[in-house]
Coordinates of C-alpha atoms in Angstrom, one line a residue:
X4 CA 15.2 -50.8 54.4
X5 CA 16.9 -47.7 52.5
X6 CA 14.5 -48.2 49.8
X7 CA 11.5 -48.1 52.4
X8 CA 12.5 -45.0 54.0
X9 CA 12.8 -43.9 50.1
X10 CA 8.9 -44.3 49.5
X11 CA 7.7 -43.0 52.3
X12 CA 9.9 -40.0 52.1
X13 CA 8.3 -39.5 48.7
X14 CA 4.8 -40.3 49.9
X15 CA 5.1 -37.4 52.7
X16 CA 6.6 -35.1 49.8
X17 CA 3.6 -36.1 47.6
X18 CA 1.3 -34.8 50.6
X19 CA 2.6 -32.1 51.0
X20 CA 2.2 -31.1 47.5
X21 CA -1.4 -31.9 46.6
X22 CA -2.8 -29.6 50.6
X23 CA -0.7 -27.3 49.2
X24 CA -2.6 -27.1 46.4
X25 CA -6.3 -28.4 47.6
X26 CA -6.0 -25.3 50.5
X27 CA -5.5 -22.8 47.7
X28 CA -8.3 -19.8 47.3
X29 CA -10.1 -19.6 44.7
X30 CA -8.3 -16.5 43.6
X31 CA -8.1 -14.7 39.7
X32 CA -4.9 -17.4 38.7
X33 CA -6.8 -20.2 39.3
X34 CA -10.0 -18.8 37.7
X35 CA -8.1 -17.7 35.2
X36 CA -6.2 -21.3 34.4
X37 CA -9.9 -22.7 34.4
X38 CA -10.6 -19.9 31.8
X39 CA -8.2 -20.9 29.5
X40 CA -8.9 -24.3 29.4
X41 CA -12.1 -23.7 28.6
X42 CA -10.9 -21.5 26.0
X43 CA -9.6 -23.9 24.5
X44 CA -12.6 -26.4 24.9
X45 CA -14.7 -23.6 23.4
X46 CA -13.2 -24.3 19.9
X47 CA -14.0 -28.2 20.4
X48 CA -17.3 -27.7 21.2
X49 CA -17.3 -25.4 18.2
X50 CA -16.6 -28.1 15.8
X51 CA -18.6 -30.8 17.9
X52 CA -22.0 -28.4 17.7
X53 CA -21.2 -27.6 14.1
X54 CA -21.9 -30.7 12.8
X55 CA -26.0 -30.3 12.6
X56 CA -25.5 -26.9 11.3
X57 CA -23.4 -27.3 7.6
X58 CA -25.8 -30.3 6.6
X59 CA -28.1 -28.0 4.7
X60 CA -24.8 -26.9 3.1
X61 CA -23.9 -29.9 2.0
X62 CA -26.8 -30.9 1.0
X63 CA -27.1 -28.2 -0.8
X64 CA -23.8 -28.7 -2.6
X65 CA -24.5 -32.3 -3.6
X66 CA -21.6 -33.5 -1.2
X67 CA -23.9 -36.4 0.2
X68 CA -25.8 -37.6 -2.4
X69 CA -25.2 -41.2 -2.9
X70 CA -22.6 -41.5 -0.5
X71 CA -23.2 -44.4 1.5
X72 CA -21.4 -47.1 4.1
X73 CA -23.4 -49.8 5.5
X74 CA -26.6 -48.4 7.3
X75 CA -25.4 -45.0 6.8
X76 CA -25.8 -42.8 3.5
X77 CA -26.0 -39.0 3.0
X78 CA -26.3 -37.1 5.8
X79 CA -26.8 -40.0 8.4
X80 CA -23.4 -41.1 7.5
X81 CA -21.4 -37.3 7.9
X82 CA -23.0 -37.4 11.5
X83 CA -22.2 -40.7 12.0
X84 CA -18.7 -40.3 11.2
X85 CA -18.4 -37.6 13.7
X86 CA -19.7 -39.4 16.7
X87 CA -17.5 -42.7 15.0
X88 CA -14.3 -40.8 15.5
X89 CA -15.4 -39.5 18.7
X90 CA -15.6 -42.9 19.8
X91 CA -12.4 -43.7 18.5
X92 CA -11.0 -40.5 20.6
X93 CA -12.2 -42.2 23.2
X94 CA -11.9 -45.3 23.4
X95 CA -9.1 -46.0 22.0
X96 CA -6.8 -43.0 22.3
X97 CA -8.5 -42.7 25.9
X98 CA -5.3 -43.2 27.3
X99 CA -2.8 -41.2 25.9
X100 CA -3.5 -38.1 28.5
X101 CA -2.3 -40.7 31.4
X102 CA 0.8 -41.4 29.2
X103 CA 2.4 -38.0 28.0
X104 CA 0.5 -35.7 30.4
X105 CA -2.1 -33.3 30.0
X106 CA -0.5 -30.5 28.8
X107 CA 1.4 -32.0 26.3
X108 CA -2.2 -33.8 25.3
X109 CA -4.1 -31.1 25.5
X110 CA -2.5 -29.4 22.6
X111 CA -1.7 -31.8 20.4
X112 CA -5.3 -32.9 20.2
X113 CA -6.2 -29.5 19.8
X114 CA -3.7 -29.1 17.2
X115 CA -4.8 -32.8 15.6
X116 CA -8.5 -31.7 15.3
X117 CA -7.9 -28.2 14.1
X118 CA -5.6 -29.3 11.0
X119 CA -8.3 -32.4 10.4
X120 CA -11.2 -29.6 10.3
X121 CA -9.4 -27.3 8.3
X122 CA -8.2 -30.2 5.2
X123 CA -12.2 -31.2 5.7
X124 CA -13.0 -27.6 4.4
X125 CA -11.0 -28.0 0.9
X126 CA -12.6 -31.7 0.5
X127 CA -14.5 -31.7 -3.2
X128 CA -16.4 -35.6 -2.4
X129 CA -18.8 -36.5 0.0
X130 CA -16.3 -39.3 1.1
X131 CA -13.4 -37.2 2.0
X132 CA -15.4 -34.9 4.1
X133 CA -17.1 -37.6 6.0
X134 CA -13.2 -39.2 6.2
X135 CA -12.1 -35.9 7.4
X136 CA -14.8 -35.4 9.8
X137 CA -14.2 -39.2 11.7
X138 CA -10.6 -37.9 11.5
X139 CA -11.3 -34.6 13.2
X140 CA -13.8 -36.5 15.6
X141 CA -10.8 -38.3 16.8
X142 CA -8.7 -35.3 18.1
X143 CA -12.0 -33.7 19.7
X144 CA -12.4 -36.9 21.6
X145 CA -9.2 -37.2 22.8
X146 CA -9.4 -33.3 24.0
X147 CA -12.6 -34.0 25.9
X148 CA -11.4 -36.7 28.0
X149 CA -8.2 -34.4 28.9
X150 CA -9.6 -31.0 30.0
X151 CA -12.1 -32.6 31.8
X152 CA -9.4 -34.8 34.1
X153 CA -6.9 -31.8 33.9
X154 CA -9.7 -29.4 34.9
X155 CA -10.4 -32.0 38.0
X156 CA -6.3 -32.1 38.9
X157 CA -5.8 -28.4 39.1
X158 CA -8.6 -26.7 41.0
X159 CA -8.8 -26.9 45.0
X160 CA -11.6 -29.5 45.9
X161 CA -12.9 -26.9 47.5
X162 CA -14.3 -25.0 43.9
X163 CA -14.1 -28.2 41.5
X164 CA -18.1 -28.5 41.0
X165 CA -18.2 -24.5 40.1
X166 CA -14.9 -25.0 38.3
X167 CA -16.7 -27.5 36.2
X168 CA -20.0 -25.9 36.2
X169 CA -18.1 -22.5 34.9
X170 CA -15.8 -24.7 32.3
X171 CA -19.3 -25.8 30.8
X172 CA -21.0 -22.8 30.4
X173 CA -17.9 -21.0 28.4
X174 CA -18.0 -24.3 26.3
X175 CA -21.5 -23.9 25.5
X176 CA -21.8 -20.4 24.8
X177 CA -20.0 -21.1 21.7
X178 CA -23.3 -23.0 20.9
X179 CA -25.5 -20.0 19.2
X180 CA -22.5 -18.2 17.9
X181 CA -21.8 -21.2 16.0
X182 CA -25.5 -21.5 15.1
X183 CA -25.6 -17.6 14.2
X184 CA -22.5 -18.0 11.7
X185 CA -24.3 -20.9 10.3
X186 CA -27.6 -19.4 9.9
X187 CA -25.4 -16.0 8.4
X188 CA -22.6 -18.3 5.8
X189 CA -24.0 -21.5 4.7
X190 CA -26.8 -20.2 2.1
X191 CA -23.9 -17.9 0.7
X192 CA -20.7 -18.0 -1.5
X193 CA -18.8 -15.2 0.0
X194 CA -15.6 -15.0 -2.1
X195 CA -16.9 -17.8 -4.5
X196 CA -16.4 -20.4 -1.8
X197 CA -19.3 -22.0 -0.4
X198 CA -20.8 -21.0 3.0
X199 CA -20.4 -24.2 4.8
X200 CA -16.6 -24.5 3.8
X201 CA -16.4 -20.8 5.8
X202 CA -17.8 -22.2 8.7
X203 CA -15.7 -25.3 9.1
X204 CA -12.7 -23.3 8.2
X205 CA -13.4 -21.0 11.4
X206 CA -13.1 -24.0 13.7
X207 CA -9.7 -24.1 13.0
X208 CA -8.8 -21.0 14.5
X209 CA -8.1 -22.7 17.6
X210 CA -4.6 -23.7 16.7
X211 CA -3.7 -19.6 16.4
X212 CA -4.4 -19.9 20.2
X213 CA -2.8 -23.0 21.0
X214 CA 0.3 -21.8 22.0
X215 CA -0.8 -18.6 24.2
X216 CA -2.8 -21.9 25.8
X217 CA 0.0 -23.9 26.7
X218 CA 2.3 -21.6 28.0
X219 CA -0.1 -20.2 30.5
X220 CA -1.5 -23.3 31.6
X221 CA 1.1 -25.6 33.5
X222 CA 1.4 -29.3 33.9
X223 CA -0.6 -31.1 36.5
X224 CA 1.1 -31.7 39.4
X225 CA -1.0 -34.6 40.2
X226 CA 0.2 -36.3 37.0
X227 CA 3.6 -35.2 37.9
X228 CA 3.6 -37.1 40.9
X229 CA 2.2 -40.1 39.7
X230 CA 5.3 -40.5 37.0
X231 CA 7.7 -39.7 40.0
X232 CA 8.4 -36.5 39.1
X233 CA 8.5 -34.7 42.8
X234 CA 10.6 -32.1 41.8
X235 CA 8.5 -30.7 39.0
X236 CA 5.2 -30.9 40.8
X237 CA 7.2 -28.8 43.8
X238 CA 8.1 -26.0 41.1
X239 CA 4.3 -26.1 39.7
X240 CA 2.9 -25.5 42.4
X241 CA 5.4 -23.3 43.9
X242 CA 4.3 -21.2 41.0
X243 CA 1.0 -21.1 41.6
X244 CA 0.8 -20.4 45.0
X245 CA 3.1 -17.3 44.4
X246 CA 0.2 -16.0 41.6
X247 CA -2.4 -16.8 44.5
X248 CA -0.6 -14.7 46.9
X249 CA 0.0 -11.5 44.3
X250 CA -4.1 -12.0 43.5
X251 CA -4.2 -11.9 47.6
X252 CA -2.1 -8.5 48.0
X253 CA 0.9 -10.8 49.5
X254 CA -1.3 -12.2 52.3
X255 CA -0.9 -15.4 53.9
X256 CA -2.4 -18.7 52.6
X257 CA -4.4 -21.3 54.7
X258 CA -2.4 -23.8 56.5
X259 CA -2.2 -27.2 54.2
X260 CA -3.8 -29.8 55.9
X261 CA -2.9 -33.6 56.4
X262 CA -3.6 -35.1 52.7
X263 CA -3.8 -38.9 51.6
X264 CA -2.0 -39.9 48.4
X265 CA -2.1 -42.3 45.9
X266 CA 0.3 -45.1 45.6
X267 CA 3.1 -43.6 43.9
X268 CA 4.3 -46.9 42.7
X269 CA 1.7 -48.1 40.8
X270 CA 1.5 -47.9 37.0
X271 CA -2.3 -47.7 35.6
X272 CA -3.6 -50.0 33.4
X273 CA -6.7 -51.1 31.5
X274 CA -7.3 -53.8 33.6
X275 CA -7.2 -51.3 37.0
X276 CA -10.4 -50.2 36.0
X277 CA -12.3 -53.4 36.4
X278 CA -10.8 -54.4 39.9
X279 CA -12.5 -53.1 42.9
X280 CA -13.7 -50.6 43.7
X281 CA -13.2 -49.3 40.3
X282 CA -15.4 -52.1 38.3
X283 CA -19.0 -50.7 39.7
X284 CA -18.3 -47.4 38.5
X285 CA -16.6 -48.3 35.5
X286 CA -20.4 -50.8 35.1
X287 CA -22.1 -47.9 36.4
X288 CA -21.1 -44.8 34.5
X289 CA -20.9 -47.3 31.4
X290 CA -24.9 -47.9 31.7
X291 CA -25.4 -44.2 32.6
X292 CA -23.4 -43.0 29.6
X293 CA -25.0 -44.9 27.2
X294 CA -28.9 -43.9 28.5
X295 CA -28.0 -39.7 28.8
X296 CA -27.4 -39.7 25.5
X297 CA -31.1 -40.2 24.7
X298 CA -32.4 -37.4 27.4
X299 CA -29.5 -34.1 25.8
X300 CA -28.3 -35.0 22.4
X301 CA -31.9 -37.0 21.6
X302 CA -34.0 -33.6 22.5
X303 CA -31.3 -31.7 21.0
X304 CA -31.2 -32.9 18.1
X305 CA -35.0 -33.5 17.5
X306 CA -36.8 -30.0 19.3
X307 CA -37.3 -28.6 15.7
X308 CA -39.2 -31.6 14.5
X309 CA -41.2 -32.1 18.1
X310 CA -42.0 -28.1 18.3
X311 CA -43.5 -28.7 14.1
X312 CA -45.7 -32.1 14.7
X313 CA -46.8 -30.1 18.4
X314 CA -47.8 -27.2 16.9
X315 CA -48.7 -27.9 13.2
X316 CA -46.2 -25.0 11.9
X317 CA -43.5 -25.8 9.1
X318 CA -40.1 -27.0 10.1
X319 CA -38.5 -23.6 8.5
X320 CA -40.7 -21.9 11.4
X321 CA -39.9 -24.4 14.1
X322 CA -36.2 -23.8 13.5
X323 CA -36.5 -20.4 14.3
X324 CA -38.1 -21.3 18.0
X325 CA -35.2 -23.9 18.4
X326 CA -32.5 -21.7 18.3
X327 CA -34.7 -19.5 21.0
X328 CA -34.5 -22.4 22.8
X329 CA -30.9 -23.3 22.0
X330 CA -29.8 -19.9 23.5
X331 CA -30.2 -21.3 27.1
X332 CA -27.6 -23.7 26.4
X333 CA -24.5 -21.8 28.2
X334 CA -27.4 -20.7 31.7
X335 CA -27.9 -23.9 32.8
X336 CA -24.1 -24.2 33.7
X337 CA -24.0 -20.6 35.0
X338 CA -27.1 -21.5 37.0
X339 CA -25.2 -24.7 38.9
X340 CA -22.2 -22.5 39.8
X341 CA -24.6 -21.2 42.4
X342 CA -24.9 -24.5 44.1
X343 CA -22.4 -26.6 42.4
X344 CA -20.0 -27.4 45.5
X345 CA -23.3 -27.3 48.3
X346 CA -25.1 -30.2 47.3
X347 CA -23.4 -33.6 46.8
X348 CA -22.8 -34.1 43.1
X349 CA -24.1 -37.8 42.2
X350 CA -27.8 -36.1 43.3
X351 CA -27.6 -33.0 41.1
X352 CA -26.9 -35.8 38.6
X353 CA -30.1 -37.8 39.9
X354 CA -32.2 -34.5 40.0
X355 CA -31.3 -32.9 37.0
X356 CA -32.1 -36.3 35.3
X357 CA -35.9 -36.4 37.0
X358 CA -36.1 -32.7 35.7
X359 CA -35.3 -33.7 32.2
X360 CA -38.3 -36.8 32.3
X361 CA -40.9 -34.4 33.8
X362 CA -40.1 -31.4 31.9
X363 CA -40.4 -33.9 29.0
X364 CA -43.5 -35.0 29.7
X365 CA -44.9 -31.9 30.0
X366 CA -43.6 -30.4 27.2
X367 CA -45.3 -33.5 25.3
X368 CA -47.9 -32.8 25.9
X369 CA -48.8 -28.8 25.0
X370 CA -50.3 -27.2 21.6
X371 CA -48.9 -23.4 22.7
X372 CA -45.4 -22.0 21.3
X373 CA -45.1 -19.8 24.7
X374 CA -45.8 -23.4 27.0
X375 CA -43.5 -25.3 24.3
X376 CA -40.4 -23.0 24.4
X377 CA -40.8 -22.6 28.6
X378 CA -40.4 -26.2 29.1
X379 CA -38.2 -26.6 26.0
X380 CA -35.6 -24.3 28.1
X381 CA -36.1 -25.8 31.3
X382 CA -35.3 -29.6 29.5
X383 CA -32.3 -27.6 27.9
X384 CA -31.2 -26.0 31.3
X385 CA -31.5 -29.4 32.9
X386 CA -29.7 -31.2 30.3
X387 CA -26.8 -28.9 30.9
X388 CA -27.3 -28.9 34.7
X389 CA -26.3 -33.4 33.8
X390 CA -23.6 -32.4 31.8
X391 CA -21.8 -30.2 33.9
X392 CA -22.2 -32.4 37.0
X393 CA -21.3 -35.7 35.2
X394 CA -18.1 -34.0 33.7
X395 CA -17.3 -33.3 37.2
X396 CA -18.6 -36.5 38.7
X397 CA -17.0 -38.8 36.2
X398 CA -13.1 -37.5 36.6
X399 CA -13.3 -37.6 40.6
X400 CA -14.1 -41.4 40.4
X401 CA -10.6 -42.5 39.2
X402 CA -7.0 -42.3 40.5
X403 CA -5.1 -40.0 38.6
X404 CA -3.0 -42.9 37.0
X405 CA -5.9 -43.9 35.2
X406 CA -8.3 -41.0 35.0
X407 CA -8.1 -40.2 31.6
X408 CA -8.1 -44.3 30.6
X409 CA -11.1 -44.9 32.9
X410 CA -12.7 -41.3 31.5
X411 CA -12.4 -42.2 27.9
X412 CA -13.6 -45.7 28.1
X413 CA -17.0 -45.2 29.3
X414 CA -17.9 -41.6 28.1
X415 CA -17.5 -43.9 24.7
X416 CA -20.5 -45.7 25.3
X417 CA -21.9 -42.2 25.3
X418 CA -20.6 -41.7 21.6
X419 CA -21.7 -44.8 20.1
X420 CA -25.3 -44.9 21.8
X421 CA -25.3 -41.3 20.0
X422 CA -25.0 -42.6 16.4
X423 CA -28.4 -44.9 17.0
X424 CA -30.0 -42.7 19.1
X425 CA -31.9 -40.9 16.6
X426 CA -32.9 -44.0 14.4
X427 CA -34.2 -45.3 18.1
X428 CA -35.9 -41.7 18.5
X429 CA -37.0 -41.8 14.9
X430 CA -38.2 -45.3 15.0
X431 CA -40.4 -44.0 18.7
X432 CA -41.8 -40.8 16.5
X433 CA -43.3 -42.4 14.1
X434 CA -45.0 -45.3 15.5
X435 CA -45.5 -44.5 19.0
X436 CA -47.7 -41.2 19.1
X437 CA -45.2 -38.9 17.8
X438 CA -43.9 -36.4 20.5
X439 CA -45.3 -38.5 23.2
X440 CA -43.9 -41.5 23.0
X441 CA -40.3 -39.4 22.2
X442 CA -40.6 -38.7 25.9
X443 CA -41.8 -42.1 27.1
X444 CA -38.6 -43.3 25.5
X445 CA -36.6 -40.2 26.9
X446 CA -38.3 -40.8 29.9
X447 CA -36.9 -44.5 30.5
X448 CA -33.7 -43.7 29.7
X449 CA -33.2 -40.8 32.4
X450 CA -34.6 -43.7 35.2
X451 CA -31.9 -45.5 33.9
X452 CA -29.5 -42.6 34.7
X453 CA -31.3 -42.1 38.3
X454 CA -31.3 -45.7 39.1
X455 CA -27.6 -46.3 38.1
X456 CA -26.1 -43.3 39.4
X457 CA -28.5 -43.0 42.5
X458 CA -28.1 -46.6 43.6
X459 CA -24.2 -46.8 42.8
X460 CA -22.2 -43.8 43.1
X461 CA -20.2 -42.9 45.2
X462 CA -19.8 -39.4 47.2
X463 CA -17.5 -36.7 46.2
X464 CA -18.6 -33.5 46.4
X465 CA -16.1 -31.5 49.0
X466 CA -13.7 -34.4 48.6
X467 CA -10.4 -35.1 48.0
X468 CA -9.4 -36.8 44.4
X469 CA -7.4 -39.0 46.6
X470 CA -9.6 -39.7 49.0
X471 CA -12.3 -40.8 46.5
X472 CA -9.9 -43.1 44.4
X473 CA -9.6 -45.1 47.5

């Protein structure tokens, strides 16, 4: 009996906790704690995005030549071992945010893939820096299952699609500024050390910050409560309703309102993920995972070559027009804050995946630079416009107890699908009408995406995390 009255005492306290925090304004703290964790996903994406951009250099340097493992030799192989170890991340270590917390997570990944990049940079053979790079790949993966469920755990529901939406485009404006060191470093030596070595060596930077990052951000209290830790999630958030208040001039908040919970007593496991109602989304994002891949890395990685066979102008040229192209990256984000948290989120998911297959299409089919780049931004503000809403969408679908399991395990698919999807791309280019049947290909894959998130997801836009998870 005692023990009854117990849980439910601790249920009511739970409530309490999470409408204090989902009634919060979206005030300068919070903003500012969604700031800093993108911060520190800025230096992730960093080394993610790098990867395309210090080939030349090591090409250049001989670092690739003859260094092969299985299907994979030269520079094949240093991609592959970056999307390999962020399948790893994952997949395997997927978990480890549930286990220790996010905060605790979030730095040591950061620290992980920092110090990985950084011993990558002094590597003298091609097989230590592809080693290094799978290593490194690791700690990124790990990092971008935790800020995006700690990014869903500490906003009010009332923001989390602009939250997201925001989180993205910081991330991604890190895109041409990586691009622009590249294009600046890797054909030099400055110092006698060659250019690409520079520009891996400035992804490590992020671990100077790490620590200015984790004392400002604090620990979810939604993971809190979920390892019984009342108390501390009462402080947390105690805190940050006192920084709301000074950003409001001392004014009142908005009354909490009645809240569910999660079970309290439960511990998450692997298997929770394939029980209902969990299984069809777990299914569901694993199939859409593995298709979007084809529709924002695929074009992504392949506009230079599809801008050179459209127009007939050399790939140095079509480069050029790429990173024109490439600059839209961080507006497609900043373009969804304006209707991130008005339109349910599995639909901007379905539209911006129609956008990508028309936009395609079109841009198949033109012979004119100006028509080319046009629709080669709007496929690049679309693709963003799916990243940012998935991010969002796929960390709402998940009790917090197994949130960054869940997260991890099928934004792998994503990774792996990744490492073949330009030898399927490649295989399409060549032997299906070049840019053409590219899109057909792109094209299928984002009515995979429509028909698997249109016909199984759930709502959660303007919801409670703990309302979705049940």
């Amino acid at each position: 009996m005692s023990t009854t009255i117990g849980v439910n005492a601790d249920r009511q306290t739970a409530a309490a906790i999470l409408a204090r925090l989902d009634r919060l304004p979206a005030t300068r703290h919070i903003w500012t704690m969604v700031t800093l964790l993108s911060l520190g996903g800025m230096f992730e994406f960093y080394d993610l995005f790098m990867t395309g951009y210090v080939v030349p250099g090591l090409v250049k340097a001989g670092l690739l030549t003859g260094v092969a493992i299985g299907m994979f030799s030269g520079p094949a192989l240093f991609v592959a071992s970056t999307f390999f170890g962020l399948f790893i991340g994952t997949f395997v270590f997927g978990f480890v945010a549930d286990r220790y917390g996010r905060r605790a997570i979030f730095t040591f990944s950061m620290l992980f893939y920092c110090a990985a990049t950084l011993v990558m940079s002094f590597q003298e053979t091609g097989f230590g820096v592809c080693l290094w790079r799978m290593i490194a790949g690791i700690g990124i993966g790990v990092e971008l299952v935790t800020i995006d469920t700690y990014v869903a755990e500490l906003v009010p529901v009332h923001m989390r699609g602009r939250a997201f939406a925001f989180n993205q485009c910081v991330q991604f404006c890190v895109v041409p500024i990586v691009a622009g060191i590249s294009y600046w470093l890797v054909p030099q030596t400055p110092l006698g050390w060659d250019g690409w070595r520079w520009v891996v060596a400035i992804g490590a930077i992020g671990a100077l910050f790490v620590w200015f990052l984790r004392r400002a951000i604090p620990e979810s209290p939604r993971w809190l409560l979920t390892h019984g830790r009342l108390a501390d999630a009462d402080r947390i958030t105690a805190q940050i309703e006192a920084a709301v208040r000074r950003d409001l001039g001392g004014a009142a908040l908005p009354e909490p309102a009645a809240h569910e919970v999660d079970d309290l007593s439960a511990r998450g496991s692997f298997s929770e993920i394939w029980q209902p109602p969990y299984r069809t989304r777990t299914i569901m994002l694993m199939v859409f995972q593995f298709f979007q891949t084809f529709g924002f890395y695929g074009f992504a990685a392949w506009v230079p070559t599809l801008i050179a066979k459209q127009v007939g102008i050399n790939l140095g040229a079509s480069l050029q027009y790429a990173f024109i192209i490439a600059i839209a990256n961080p507006f497609g984000p900043l373009l969804a804050m304006t209707f991130a948290d008005r339109f349910e989120r599995k639909w901007q998911l379905v539209g911006a995946a129609i956008c990508i297959a028309v936009f395609g299409g079109l841009f198949s089919q033109q012979s004119t630079m100006p028509l080319l780049i046009l629709f080669g931004v709007l496929i690049t503000l679309s693709n963003n416009v799916l990243s940012y809403s998935f991010h969002s969408y796929q960390s709402e679908l998940f009790p917090t107890r197994v949130r960054a399991r869940a997260v991890g395990f099928t934004y792998a698919f994503s990774r792996i699908s990744t490492v073949f999807a330009s030898f399927i791309i490649g295989f399409f280019f060549a032997n299906f009408n070049g840019t053409t049947g590219v899109f057909g290909l792109i094209g299928f894959a984002m009515l995979m995406v429509v028909l698997s998130i249109g016909i199984f997801g759930p709502r959660t836009s303007n919801l409670v995390l703990e309302k979705i998870s049940h």
